[in-house]
mmCIF file of C-alpha atoms and ligand atoms in Angstrom:
data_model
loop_
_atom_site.group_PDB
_atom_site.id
_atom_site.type_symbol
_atom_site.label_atom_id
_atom_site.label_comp_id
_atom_site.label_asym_id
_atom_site.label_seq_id
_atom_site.Cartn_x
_atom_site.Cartn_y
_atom_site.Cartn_z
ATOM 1 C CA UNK A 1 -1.170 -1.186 -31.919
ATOM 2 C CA UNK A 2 -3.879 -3.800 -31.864
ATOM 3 C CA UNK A 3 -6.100 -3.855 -28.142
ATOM 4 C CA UNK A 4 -4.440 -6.174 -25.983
ATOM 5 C CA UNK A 5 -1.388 -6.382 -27.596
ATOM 6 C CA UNK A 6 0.095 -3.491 -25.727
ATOM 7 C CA UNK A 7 3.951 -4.129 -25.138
ATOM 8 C CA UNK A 8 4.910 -4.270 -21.431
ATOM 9 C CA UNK A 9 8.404 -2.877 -20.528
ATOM 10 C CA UNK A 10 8.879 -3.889 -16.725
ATOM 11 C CA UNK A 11 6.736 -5.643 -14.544
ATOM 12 C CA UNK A 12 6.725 -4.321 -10.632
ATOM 13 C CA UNK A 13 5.488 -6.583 -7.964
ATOM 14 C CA UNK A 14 4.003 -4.188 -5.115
ATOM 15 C CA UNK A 15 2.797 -5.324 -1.538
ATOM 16 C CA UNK A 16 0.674 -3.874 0.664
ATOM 17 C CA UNK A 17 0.869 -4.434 4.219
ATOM 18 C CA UNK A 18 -0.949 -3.076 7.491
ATOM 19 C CA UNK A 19 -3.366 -3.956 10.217
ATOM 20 C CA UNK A 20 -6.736 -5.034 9.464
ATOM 21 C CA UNK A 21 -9.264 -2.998 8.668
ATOM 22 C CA UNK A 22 -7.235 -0.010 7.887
ATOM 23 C CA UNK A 23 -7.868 -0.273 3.691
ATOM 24 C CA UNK A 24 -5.530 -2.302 2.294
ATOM 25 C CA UNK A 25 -8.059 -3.996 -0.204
ATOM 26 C CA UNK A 26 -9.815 -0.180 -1.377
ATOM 27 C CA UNK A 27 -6.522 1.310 -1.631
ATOM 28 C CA UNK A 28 -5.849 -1.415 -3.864
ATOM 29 C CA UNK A 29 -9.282 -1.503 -6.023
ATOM 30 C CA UNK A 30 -9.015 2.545 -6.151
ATOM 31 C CA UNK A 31 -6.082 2.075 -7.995
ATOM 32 C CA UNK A 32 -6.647 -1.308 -10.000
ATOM 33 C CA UNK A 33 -10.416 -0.367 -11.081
ATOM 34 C CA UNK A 34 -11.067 2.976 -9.419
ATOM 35 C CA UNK A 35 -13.509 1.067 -7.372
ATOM 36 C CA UNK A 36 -14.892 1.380 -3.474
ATOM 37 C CA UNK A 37 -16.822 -0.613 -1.512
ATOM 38 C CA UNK A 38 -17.957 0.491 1.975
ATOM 39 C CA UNK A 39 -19.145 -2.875 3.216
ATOM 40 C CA UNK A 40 -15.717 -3.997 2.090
ATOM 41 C CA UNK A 41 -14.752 -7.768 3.529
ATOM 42 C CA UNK A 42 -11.561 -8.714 5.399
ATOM 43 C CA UNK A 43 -9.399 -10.503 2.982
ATOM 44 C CA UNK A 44 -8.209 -14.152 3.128
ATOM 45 C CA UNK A 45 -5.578 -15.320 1.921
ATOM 46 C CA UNK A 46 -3.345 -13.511 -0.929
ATOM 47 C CA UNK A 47 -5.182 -11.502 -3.574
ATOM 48 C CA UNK A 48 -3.485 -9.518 -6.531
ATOM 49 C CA UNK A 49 -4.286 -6.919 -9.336
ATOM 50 C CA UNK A 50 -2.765 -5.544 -11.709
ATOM 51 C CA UNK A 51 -2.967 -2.121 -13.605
ATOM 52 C CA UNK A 52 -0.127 -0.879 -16.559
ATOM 53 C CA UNK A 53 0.335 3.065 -16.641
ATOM 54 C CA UNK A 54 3.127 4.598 -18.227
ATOM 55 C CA UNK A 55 6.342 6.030 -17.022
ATOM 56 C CA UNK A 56 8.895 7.973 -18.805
ATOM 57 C CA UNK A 57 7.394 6.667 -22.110
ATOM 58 C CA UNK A 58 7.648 2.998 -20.702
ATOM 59 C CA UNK A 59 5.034 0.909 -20.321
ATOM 60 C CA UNK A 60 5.072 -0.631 -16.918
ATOM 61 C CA UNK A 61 2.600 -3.035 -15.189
ATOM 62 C CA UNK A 62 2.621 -3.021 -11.809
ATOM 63 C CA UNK A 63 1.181 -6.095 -10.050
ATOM 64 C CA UNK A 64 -0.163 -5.523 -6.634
ATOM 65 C CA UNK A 65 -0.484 -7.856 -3.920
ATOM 66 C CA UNK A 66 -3.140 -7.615 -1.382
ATOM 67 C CA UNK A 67 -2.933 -9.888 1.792
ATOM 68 C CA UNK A 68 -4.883 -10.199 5.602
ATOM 69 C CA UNK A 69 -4.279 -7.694 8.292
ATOM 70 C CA UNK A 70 -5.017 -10.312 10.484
ATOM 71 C CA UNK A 71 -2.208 -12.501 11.498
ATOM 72 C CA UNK A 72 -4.860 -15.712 11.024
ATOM 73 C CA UNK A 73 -5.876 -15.286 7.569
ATOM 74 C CA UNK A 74 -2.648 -14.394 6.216
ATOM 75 C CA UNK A 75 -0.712 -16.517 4.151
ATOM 76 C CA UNK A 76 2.960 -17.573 3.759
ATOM 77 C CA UNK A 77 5.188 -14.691 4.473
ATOM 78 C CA UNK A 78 8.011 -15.353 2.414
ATOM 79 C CA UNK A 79 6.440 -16.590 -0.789
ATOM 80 C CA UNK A 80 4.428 -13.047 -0.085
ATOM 81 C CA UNK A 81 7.574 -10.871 0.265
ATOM 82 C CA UNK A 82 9.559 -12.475 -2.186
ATOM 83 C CA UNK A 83 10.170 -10.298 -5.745
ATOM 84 C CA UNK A 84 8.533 -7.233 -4.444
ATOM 85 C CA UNK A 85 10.105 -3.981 -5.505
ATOM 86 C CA UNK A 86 7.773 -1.945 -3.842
ATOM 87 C CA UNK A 87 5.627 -1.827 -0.523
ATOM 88 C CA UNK A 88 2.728 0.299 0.746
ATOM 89 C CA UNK A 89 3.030 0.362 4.836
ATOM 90 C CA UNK A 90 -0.702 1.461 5.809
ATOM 91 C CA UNK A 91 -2.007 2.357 8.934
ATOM 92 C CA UNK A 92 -5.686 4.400 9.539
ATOM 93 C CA UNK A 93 -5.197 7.867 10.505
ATOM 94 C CA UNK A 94 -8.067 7.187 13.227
ATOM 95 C CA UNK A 95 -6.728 4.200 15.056
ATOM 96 C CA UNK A 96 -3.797 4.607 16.855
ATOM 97 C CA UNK A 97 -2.797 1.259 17.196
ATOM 98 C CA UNK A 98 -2.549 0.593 13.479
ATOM 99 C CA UNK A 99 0.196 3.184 13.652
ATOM 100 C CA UNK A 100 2.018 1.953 16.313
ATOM 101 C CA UNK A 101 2.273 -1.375 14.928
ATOM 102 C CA UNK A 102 3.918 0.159 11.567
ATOM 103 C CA UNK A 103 7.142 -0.060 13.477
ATOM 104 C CA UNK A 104 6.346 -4.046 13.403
ATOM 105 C CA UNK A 105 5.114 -4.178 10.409
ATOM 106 C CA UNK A 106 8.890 -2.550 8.361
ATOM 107 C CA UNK A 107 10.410 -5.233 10.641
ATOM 108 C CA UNK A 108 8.580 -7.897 9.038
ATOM 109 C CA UNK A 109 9.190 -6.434 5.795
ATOM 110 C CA UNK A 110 12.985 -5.888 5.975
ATOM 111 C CA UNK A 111 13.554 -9.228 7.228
ATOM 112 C CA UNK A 112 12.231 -11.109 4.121
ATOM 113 C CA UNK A 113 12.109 -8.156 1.211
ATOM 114 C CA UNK A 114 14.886 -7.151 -0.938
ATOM 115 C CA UNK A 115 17.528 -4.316 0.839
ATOM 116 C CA UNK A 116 16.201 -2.096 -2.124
ATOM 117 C CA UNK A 117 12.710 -2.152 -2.064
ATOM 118 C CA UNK A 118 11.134 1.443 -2.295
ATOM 119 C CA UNK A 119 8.755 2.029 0.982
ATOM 120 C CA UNK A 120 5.740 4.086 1.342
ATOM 121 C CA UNK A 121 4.077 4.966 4.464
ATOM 122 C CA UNK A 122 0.711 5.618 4.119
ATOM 123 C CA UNK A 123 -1.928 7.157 6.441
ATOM 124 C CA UNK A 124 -5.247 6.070 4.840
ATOM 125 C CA UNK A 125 -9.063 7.559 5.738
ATOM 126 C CA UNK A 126 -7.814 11.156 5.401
ATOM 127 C CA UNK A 127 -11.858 12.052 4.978
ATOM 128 C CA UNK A 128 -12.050 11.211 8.288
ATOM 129 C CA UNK A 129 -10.407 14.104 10.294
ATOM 130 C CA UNK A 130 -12.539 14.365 12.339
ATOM 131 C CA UNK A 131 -11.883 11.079 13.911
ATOM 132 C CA UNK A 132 -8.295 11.357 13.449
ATOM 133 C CA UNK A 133 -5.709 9.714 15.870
ATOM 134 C CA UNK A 134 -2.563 10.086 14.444
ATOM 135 C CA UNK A 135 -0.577 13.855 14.067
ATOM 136 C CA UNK A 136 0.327 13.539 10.125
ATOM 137 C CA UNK A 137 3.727 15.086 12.284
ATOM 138 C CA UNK A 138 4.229 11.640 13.794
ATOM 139 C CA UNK A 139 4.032 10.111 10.464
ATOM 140 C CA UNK A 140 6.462 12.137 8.981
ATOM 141 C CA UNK A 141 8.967 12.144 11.564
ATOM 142 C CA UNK A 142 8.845 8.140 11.884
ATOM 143 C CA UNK A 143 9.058 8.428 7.664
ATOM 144 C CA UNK A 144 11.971 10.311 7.692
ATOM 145 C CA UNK A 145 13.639 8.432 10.567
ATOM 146 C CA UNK A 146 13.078 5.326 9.032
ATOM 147 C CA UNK A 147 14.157 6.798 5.030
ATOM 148 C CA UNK A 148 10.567 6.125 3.374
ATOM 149 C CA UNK A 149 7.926 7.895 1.805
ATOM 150 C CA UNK A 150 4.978 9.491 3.596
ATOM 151 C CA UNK A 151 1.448 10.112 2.019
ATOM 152 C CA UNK A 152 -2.229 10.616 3.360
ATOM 153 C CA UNK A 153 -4.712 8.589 1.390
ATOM 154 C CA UNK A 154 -8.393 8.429 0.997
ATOM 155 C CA UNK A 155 -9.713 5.458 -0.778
ATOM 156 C CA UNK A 156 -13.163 6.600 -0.182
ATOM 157 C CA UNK A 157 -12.222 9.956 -2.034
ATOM 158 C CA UNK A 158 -10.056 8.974 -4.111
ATOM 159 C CA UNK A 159 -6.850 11.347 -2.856
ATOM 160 C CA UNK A 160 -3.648 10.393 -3.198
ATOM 161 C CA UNK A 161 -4.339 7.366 -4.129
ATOM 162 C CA UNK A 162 -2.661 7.209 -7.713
ATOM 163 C CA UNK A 163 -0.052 9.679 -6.351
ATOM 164 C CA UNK A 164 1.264 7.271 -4.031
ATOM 165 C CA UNK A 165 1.214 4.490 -6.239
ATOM 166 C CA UNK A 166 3.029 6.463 -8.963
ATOM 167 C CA UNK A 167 5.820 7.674 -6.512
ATOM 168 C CA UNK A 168 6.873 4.227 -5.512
ATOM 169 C CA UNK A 169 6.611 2.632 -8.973
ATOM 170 C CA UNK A 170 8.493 6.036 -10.499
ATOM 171 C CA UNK A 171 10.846 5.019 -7.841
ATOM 172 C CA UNK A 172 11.365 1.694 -8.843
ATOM 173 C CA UNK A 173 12.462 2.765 -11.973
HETATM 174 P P1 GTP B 201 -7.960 -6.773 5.923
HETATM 175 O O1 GTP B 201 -8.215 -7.381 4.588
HETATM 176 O O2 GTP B 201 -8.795 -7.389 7.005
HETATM 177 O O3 GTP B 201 -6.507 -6.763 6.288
HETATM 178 O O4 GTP B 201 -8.448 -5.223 5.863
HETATM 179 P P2 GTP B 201 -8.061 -4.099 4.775
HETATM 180 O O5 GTP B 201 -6.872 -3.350 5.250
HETATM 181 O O6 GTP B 201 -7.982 -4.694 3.411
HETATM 182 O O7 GTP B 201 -9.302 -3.093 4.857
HETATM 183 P P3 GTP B 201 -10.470 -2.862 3.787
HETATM 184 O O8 GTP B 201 -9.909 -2.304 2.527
HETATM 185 O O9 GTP B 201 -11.268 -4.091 3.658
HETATM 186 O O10 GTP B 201 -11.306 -1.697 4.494
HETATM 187 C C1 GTP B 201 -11.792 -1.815 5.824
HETATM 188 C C2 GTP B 201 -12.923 -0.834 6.069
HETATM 189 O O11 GTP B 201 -12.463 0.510 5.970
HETATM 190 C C3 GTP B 201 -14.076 -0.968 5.061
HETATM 191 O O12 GTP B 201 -15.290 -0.756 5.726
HETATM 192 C C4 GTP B 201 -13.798 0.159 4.086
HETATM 193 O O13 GTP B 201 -14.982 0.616 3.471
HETATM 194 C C5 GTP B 201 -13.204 1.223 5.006
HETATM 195 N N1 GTP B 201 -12.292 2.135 4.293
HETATM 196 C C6 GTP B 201 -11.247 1.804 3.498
HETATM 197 N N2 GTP B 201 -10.637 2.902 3.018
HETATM 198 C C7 GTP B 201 -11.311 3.969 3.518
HETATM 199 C C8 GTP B 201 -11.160 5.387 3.407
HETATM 200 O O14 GTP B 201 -10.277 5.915 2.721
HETATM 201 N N3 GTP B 201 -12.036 6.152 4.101
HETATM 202 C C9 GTP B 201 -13.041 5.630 4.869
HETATM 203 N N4 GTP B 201 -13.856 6.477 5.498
HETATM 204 N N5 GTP B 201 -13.221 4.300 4.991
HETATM 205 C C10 GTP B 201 -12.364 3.481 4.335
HETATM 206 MG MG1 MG B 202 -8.128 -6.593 2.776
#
């Protein structure tokens, strides 16, 4: 087939959601461009990328949505929600509070997503165990309670990254 003429099967709409600062936006370029920035900036606003990989022989493009941690920058919540199949729930394995606030956060996102959406938890900055706040144990238990997936990420290094990207969209399907 000619470049760029590449047939799309399905077309996934994934969110990610989380506090700020925990790595919403590297998660995201990791995946989209295998890209990281350190002096990353807090987004504003609604951003999105997309990236096609194949599944079970389909082709399927998976368009990720990337919006503010931080209640004042983030946009509409509904128009944000609405159409997603999928949804990355990150918190940073080295702040507590981004944890506890997951429990907030799969409120927010039941109330206004579709009943079937496919949920990943996601523990991002796994490189930094040293620093680390939350017992992966915690994680899983609340994962479990809750029915969703569980992963530890590390934009910085790359880990997991894909993996948890291609479980939910796998998922999807
Ligand atoms: P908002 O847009 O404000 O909601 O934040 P965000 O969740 O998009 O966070 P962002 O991706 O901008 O990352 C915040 C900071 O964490 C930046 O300094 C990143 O470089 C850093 N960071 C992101 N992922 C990782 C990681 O896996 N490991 C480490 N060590 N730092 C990371
Ligand atoms: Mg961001």
């Amino acid at each position: 087939m000619a470049a760029g003429a590449e047939r799309i099967d399905f077309v996934f709409k994934v969110v990610l959601i989380g506090d700020a600062a925990v790595g919403k936006s590297q998660i995201l370029a990791r995946f989209a461009r295998n890209e990281f920035t350190i002096d990353s900036k807090a987004t504003i606003g609604v951003e999105f990328q997309t990236r096609t990989v194949v599944i079970d022989h389909k082709s399927v493009k998976a368009q990720i949505w990337d919006t503010a941690g931080q209640e004042r920058y983030r946009a509409v919540t509904s128009a944000y929600y609405r159409g997603a199949v999928g949804a990355m729930l990150v918190y940073d394995i080295t702040k507590r509070q981004s944890f506890d606030h997951i429990a907030r956060w799969l409120e927010e996102l039941r109330g206004h997503a579709d009943k079937n959406i496919v949920i990943m938890l996601v523990g991002n900055k796994s490189d930094l165990e040293e620093q680390r706040a939350v017992p992966m144990e915690d994680a899983k238990e609340f994962a479990q309670r809750e029915g969703l997936f569980f992963l530890e990420t590390s934009a910085l290094q790359a880990t997991n990254v894909e993996t948890a990207f291609i479980t939910v969209l796998t998922e999807i399907f």
